[in-house]
mmCIF file of C-alpha atoms in Angstrom:
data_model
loop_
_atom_site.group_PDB
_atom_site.id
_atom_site.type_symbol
_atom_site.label_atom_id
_atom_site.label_comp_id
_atom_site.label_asym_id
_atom_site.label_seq_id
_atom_site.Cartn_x
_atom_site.Cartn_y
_atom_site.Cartn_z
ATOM 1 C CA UNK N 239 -20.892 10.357 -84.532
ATOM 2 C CA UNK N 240 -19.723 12.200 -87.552
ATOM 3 C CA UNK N 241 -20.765 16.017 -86.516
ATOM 4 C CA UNK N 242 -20.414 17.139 -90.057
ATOM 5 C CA UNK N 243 -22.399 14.557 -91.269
ATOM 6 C CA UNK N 244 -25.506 14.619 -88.832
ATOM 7 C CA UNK N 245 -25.617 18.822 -89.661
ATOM 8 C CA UNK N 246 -27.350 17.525 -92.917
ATOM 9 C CA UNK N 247 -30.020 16.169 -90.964
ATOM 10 C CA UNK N 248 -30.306 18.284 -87.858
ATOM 11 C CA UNK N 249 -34.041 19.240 -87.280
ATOM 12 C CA UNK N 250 -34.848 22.582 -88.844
ATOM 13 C CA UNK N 251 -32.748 22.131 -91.696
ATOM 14 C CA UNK N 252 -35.815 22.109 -94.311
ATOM 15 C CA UNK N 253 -38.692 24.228 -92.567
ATOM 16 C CA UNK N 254 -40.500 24.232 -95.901
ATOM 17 C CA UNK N 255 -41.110 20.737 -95.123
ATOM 18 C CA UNK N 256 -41.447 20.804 -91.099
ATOM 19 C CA UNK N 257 -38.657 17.378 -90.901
ATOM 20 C CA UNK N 258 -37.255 17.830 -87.464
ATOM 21 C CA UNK N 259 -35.899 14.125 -87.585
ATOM 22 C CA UNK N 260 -36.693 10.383 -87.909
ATOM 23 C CA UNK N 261 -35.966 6.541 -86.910
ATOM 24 C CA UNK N 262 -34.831 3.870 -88.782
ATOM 25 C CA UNK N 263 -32.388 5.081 -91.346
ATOM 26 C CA UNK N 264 -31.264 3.243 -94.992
ATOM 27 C CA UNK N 265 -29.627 5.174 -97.396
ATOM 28 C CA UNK N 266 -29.048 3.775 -101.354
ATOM 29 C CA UNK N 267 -26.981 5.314 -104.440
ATOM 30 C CA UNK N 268 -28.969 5.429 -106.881
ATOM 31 C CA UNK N 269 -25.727 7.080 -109.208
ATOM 32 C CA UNK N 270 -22.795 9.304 -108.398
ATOM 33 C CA UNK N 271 -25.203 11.982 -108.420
ATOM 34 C CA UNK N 272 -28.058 10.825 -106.395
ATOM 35 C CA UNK N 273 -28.735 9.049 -103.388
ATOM 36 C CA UNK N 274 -31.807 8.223 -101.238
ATOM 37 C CA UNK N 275 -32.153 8.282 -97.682
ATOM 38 C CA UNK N 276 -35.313 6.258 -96.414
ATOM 39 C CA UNK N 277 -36.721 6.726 -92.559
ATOM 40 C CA UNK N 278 -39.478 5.427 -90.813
ATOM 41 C CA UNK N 279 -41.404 7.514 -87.905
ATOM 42 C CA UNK N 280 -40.884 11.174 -88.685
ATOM 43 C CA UNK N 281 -41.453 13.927 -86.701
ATOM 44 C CA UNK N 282 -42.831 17.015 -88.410
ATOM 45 C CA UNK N 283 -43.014 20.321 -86.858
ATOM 46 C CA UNK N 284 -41.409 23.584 -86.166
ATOM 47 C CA UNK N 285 -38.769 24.824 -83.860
ATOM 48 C CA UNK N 286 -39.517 27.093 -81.392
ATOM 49 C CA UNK N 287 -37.117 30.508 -80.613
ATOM 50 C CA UNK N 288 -35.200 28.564 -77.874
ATOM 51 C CA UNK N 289 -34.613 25.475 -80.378
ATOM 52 C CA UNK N 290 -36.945 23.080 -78.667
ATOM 53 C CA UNK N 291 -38.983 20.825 -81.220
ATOM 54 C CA UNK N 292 -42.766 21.589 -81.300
ATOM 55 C CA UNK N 293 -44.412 18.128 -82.942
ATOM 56 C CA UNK N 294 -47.547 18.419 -85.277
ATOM 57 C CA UNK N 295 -47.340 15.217 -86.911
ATOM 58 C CA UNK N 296 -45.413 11.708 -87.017
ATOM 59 C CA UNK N 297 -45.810 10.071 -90.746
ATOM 60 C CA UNK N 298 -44.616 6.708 -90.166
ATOM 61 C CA UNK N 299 -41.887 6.864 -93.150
ATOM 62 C CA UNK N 300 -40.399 9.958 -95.298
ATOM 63 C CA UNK N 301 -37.691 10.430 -97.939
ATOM 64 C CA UNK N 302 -34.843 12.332 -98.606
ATOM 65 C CA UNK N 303 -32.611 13.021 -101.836
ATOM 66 C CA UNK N 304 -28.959 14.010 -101.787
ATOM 67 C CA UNK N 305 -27.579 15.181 -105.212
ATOM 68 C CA UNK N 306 -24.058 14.006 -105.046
ATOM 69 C CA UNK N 307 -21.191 13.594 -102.359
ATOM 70 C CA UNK N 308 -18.129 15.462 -102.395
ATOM 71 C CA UNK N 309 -15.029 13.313 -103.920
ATOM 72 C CA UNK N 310 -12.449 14.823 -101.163
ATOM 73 C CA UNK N 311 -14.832 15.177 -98.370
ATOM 74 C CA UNK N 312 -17.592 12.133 -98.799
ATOM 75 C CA UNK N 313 -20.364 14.685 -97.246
ATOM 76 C CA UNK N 314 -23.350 16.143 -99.774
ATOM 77 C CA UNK N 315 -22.508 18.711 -101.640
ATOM 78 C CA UNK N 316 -25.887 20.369 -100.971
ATOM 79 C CA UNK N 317 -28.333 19.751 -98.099
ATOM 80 C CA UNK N 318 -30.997 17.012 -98.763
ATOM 81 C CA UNK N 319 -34.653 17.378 -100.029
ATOM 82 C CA UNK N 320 -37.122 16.088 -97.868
ATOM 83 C CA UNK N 321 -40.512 14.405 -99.127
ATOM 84 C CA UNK N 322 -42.993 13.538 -97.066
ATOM 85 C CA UNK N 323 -46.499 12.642 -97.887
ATOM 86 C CA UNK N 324 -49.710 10.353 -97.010
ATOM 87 C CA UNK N 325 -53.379 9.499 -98.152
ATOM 88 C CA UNK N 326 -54.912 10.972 -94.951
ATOM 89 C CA UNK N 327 -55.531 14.872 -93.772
ATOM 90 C CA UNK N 328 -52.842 14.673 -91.055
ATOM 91 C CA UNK N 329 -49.886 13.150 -93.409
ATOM 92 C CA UNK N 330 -49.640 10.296 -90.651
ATOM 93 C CA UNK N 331 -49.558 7.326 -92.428
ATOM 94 C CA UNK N 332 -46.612 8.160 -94.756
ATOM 95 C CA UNK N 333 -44.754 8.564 -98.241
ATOM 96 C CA UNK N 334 -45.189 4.517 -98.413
ATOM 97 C CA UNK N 335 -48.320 2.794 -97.476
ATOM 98 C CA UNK N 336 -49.671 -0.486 -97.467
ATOM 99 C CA UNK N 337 -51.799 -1.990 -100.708
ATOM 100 C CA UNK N 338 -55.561 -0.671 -100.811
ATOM 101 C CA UNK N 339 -57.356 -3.838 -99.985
ATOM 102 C CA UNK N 340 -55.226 -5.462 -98.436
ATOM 103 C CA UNK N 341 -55.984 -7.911 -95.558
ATOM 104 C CA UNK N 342 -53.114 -7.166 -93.142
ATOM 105 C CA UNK N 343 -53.520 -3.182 -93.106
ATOM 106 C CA UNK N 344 -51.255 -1.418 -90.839
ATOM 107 C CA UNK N 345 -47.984 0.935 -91.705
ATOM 108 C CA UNK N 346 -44.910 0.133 -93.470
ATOM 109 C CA UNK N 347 -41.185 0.792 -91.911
ATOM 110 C CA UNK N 348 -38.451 1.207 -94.536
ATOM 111 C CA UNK N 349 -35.955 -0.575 -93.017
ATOM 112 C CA UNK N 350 -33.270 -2.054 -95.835
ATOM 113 C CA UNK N 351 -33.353 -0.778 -99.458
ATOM 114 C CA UNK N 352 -30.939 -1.756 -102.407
ATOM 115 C CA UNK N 353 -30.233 -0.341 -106.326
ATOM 116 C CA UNK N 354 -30.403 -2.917 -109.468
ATOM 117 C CA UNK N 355 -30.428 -1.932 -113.306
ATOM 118 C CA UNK N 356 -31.725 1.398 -112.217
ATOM 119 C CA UNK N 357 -34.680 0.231 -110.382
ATOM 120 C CA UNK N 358 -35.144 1.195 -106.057
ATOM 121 C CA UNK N 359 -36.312 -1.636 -103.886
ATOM 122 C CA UNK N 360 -37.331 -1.310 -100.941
ATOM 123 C CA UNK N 361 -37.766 -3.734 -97.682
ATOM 124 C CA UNK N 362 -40.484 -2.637 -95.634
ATOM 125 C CA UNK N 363 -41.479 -4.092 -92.134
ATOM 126 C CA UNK N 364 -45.358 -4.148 -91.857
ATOM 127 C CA UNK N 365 -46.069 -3.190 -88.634
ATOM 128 C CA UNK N 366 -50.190 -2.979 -86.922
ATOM 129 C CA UNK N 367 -51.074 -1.158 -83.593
ATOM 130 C CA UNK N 368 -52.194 -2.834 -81.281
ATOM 131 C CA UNK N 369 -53.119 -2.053 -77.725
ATOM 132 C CA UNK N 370 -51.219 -4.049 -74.887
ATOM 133 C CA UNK N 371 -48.784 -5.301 -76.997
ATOM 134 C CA UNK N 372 -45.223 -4.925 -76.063
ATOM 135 C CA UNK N 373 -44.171 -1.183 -77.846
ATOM 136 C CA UNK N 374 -47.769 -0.775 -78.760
ATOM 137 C CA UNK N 375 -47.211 -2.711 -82.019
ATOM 138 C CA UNK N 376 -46.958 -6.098 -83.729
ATOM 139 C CA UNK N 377 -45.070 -6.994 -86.670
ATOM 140 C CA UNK N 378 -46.911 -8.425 -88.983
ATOM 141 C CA UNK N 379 -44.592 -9.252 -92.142
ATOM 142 C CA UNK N 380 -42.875 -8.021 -94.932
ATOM 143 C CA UNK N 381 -43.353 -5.705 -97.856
ATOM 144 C CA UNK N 382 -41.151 -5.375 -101.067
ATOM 145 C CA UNK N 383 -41.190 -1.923 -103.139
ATOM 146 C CA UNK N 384 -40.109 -1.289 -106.624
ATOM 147 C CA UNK N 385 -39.726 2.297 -107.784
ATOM 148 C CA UNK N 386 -38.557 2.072 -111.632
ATOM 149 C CA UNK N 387 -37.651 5.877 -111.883
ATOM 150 C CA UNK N 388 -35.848 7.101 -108.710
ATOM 151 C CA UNK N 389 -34.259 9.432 -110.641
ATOM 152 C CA UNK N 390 -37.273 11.312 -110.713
ATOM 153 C CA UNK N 391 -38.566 13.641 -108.311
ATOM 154 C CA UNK N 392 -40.388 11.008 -105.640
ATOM 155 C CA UNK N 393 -43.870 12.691 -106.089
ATOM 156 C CA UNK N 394 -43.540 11.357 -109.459
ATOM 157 C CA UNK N 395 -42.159 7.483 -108.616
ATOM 158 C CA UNK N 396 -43.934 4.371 -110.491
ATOM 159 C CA UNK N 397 -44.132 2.710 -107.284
ATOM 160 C CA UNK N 398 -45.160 -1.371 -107.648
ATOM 161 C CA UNK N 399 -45.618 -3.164 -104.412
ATOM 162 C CA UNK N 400 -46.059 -6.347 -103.244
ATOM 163 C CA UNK N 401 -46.222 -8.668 -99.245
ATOM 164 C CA UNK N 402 -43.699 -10.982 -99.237
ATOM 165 C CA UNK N 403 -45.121 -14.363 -98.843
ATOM 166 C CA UNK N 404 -45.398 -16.257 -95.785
ATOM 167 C CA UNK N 405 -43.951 -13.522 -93.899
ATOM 168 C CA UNK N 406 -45.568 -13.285 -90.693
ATOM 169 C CA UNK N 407 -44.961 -12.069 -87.122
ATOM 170 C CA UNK N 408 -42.777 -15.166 -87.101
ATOM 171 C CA UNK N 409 -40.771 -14.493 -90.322
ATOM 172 C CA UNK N 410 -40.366 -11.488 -91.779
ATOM 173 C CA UNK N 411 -37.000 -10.015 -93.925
ATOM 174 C CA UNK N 412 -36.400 -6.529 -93.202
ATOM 175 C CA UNK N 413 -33.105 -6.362 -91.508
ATOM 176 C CA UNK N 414 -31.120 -5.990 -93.894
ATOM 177 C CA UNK N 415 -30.497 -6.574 -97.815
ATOM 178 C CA UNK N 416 -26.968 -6.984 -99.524
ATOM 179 C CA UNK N 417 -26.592 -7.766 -103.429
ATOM 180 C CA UNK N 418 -23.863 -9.589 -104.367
ATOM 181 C CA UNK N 419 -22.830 -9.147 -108.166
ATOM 182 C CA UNK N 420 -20.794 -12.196 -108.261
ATOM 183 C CA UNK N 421 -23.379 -14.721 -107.578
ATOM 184 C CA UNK N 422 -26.167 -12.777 -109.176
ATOM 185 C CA UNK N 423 -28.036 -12.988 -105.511
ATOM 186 C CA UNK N 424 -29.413 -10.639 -103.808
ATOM 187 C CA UNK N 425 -29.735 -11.823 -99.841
ATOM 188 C CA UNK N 426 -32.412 -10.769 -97.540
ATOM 189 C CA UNK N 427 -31.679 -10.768 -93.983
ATOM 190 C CA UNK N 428 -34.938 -11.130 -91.355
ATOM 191 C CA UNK N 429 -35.553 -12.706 -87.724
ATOM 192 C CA UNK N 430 -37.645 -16.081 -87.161
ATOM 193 C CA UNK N 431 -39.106 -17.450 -84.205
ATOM 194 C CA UNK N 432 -38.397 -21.060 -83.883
ATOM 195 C CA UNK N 433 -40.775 -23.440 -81.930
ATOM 196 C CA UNK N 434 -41.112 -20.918 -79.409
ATOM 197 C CA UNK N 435 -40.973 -16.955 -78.064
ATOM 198 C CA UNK N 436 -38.073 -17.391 -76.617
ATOM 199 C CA UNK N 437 -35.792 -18.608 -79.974
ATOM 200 C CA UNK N 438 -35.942 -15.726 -81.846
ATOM 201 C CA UNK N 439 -32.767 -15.447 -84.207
ATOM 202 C CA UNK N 440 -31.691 -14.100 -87.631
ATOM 203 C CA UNK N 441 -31.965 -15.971 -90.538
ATOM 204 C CA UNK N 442 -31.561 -15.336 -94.748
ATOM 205 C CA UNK N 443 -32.991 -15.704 -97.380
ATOM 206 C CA UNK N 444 -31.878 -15.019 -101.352
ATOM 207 C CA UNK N 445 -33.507 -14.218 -104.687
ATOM 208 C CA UNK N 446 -31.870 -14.090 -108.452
ATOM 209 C CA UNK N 447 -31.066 -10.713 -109.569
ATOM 210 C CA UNK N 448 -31.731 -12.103 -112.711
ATOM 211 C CA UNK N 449 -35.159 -11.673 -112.907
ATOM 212 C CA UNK N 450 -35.576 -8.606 -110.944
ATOM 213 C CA UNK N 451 -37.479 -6.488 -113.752
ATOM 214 C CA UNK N 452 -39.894 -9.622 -114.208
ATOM 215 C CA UNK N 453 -43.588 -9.308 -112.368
ATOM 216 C CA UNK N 454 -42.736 -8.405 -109.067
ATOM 217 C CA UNK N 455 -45.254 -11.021 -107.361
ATOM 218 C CA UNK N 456 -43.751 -14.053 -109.452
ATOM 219 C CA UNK N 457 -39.766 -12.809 -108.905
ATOM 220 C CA UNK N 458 -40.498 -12.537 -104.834
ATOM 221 C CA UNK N 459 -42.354 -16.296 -105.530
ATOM 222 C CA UNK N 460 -39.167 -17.122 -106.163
ATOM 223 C CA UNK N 461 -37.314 -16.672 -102.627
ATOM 224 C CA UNK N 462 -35.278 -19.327 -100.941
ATOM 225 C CA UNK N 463 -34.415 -19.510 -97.165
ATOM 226 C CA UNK N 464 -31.468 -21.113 -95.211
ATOM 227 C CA UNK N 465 -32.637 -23.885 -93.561
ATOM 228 C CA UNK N 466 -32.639 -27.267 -92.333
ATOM 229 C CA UNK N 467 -36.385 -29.698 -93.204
ATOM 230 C CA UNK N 468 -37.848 -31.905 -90.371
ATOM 231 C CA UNK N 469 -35.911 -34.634 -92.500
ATOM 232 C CA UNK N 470 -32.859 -33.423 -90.708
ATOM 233 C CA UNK N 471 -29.162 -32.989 -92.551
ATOM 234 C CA UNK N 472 -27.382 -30.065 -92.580
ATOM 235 C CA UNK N 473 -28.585 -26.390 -93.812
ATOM 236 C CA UNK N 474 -29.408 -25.805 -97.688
ATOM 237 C CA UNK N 475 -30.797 -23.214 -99.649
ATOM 238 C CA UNK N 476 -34.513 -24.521 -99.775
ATOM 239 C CA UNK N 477 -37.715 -23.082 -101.937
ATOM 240 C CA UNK N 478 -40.439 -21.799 -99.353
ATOM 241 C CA UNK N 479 -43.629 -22.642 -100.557
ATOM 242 C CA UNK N 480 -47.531 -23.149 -99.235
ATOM 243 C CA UNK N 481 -46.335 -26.324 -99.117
ATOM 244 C CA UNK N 482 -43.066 -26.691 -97.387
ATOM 245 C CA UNK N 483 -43.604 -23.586 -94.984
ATOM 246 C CA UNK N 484 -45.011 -25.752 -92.282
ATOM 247 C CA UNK N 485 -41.811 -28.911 -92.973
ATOM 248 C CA UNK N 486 -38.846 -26.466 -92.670
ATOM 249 C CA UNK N 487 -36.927 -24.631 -90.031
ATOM 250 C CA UNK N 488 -34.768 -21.237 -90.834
ATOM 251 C CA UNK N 489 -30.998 -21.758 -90.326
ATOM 252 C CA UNK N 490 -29.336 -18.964 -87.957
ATOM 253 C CA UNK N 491 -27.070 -17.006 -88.973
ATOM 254 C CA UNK N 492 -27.203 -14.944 -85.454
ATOM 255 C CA UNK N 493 -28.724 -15.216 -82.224
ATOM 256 C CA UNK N 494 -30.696 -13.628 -80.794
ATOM 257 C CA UNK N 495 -31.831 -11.709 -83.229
ATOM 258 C CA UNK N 496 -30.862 -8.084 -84.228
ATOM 259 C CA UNK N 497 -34.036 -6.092 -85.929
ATOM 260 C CA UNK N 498 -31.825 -3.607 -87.823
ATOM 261 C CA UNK N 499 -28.222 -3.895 -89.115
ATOM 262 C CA UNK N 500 -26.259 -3.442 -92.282
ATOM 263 C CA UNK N 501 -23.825 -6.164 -93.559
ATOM 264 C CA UNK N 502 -21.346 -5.544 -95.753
ATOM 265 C CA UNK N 503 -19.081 -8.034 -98.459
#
């Protein structure tokens, strides 16, 4: 571990805010002059006079903003901001939440986030909990956020969100995200469960950069996944649809699965 480094985020650093730490780290540049950390259960507090954390509340994500990295050094040149937030009393639920309305409720983990043209996206896993199950939670699927000013101060982001489809307990693409400028892709990484509990690996899918300021809900309509039909052949890039979810089986690119990773090209 990079001593140095972890310093930025030690807990106390911001007691303004109360961020003592969090889970499930992604960081993005945004510019040479901003970047964007992006956590998922945060612990909010105070520490006490013999350094020990004292918890008041765990928002399920939070944010943090570095102005720029030193060119000799690679650490911040200043410590980061911290923004946390939520719609209820206790700040519990978090800076990102799911749609009002919508059917699947639950809490959103920001776990993979990538820059193009100036926009933020972020992957989120969609997470419910539930009593019994193993951790206390279930997956549920995946959530795609667009913030079209991350330049801005976050309390002021345009924030556009949308469920990816057919993303379930059994498919979901938060594990990663990579965007590959030559191709024009940009290539989601998730887990699948294939024809039973036990076959659980990780599989990708990919999306055209091209038409990444277009209506959110009809760009992520366009998402292919690696995989083989119930025709047989060999692996192909293949449209998922309402109609062909139920004929095709993701292609593994790792087994078993890993929930969290970065990948690199």
């Amino acid at each position: 571990m990079d001593n140095k480094l972890a310093s930025f985020f030690a807990a106390g650093t911001d007691p303004k805010t109360g961020w003592l730490g969090a889970d499930s780290a992604t960081s993005v540049k945004i510019n040479d002059n901003h970047y964007i950390w992006l956590w998922g259960d945060t612990l909010v507090g105070n520490l006490s006079q013999s350094g020990d954390r004292v918890l008041k509340e765990m928002p399920r994500n939070s944010i943090g903003v570095i102005g720029g990295l030193d060119p000799q050094t690679r650490l911040p040149i200043s410590m980061p901001q911290f923004f946390i937030s939520g719609t209820n009393a206790n700040h519990t639920e978090g800076f990102f939440t799911p749609p009002m309305n919508d059917a699947k409720g639950g809490l959103i983990w920001p776990t993979a986030a990538f820059s193009i043209g100036g926009n933020l996206f972020v992957l989120g896993t969609r997470v419910v909990e539930i009593s019994g199950a193993a951790f206390g939670f279930e997956i549920v699927g995946s959530d795609l956020i667009r913030v079209d000013n991350p330049n801005n101060d976050p309390w002021q982001w345009n924030i556009e969100q949308v469920s990816l489809p057919f993303t379930s307990s059994k498919l979901y693409w938060a594990t990663a995200a990579l965007v590959d400028s030559n191709s024009d892709y940009i290539y989601l990484y998730g887990a699948a469960t294939r024809n039973n509990q036990s076959d659980t690996v990780n599989t990708i899918a990919r999306i055209s950069t091209k038409s990444a300021a277009m209506d959110l809900v009809n760009w992520v309509h366009g998402l292919e996944i690696f995989a083989v039909d119930h025709q047989g052949g060999s692996s192909s890039w293949l449209r998922f649809s309402e109609q062909s979810q139920g004929n095709i089986v993701p292609a593994a690119v790792a087994s078993p699965a890993i929930s969290e990773t970065s990948v690199f090209f």
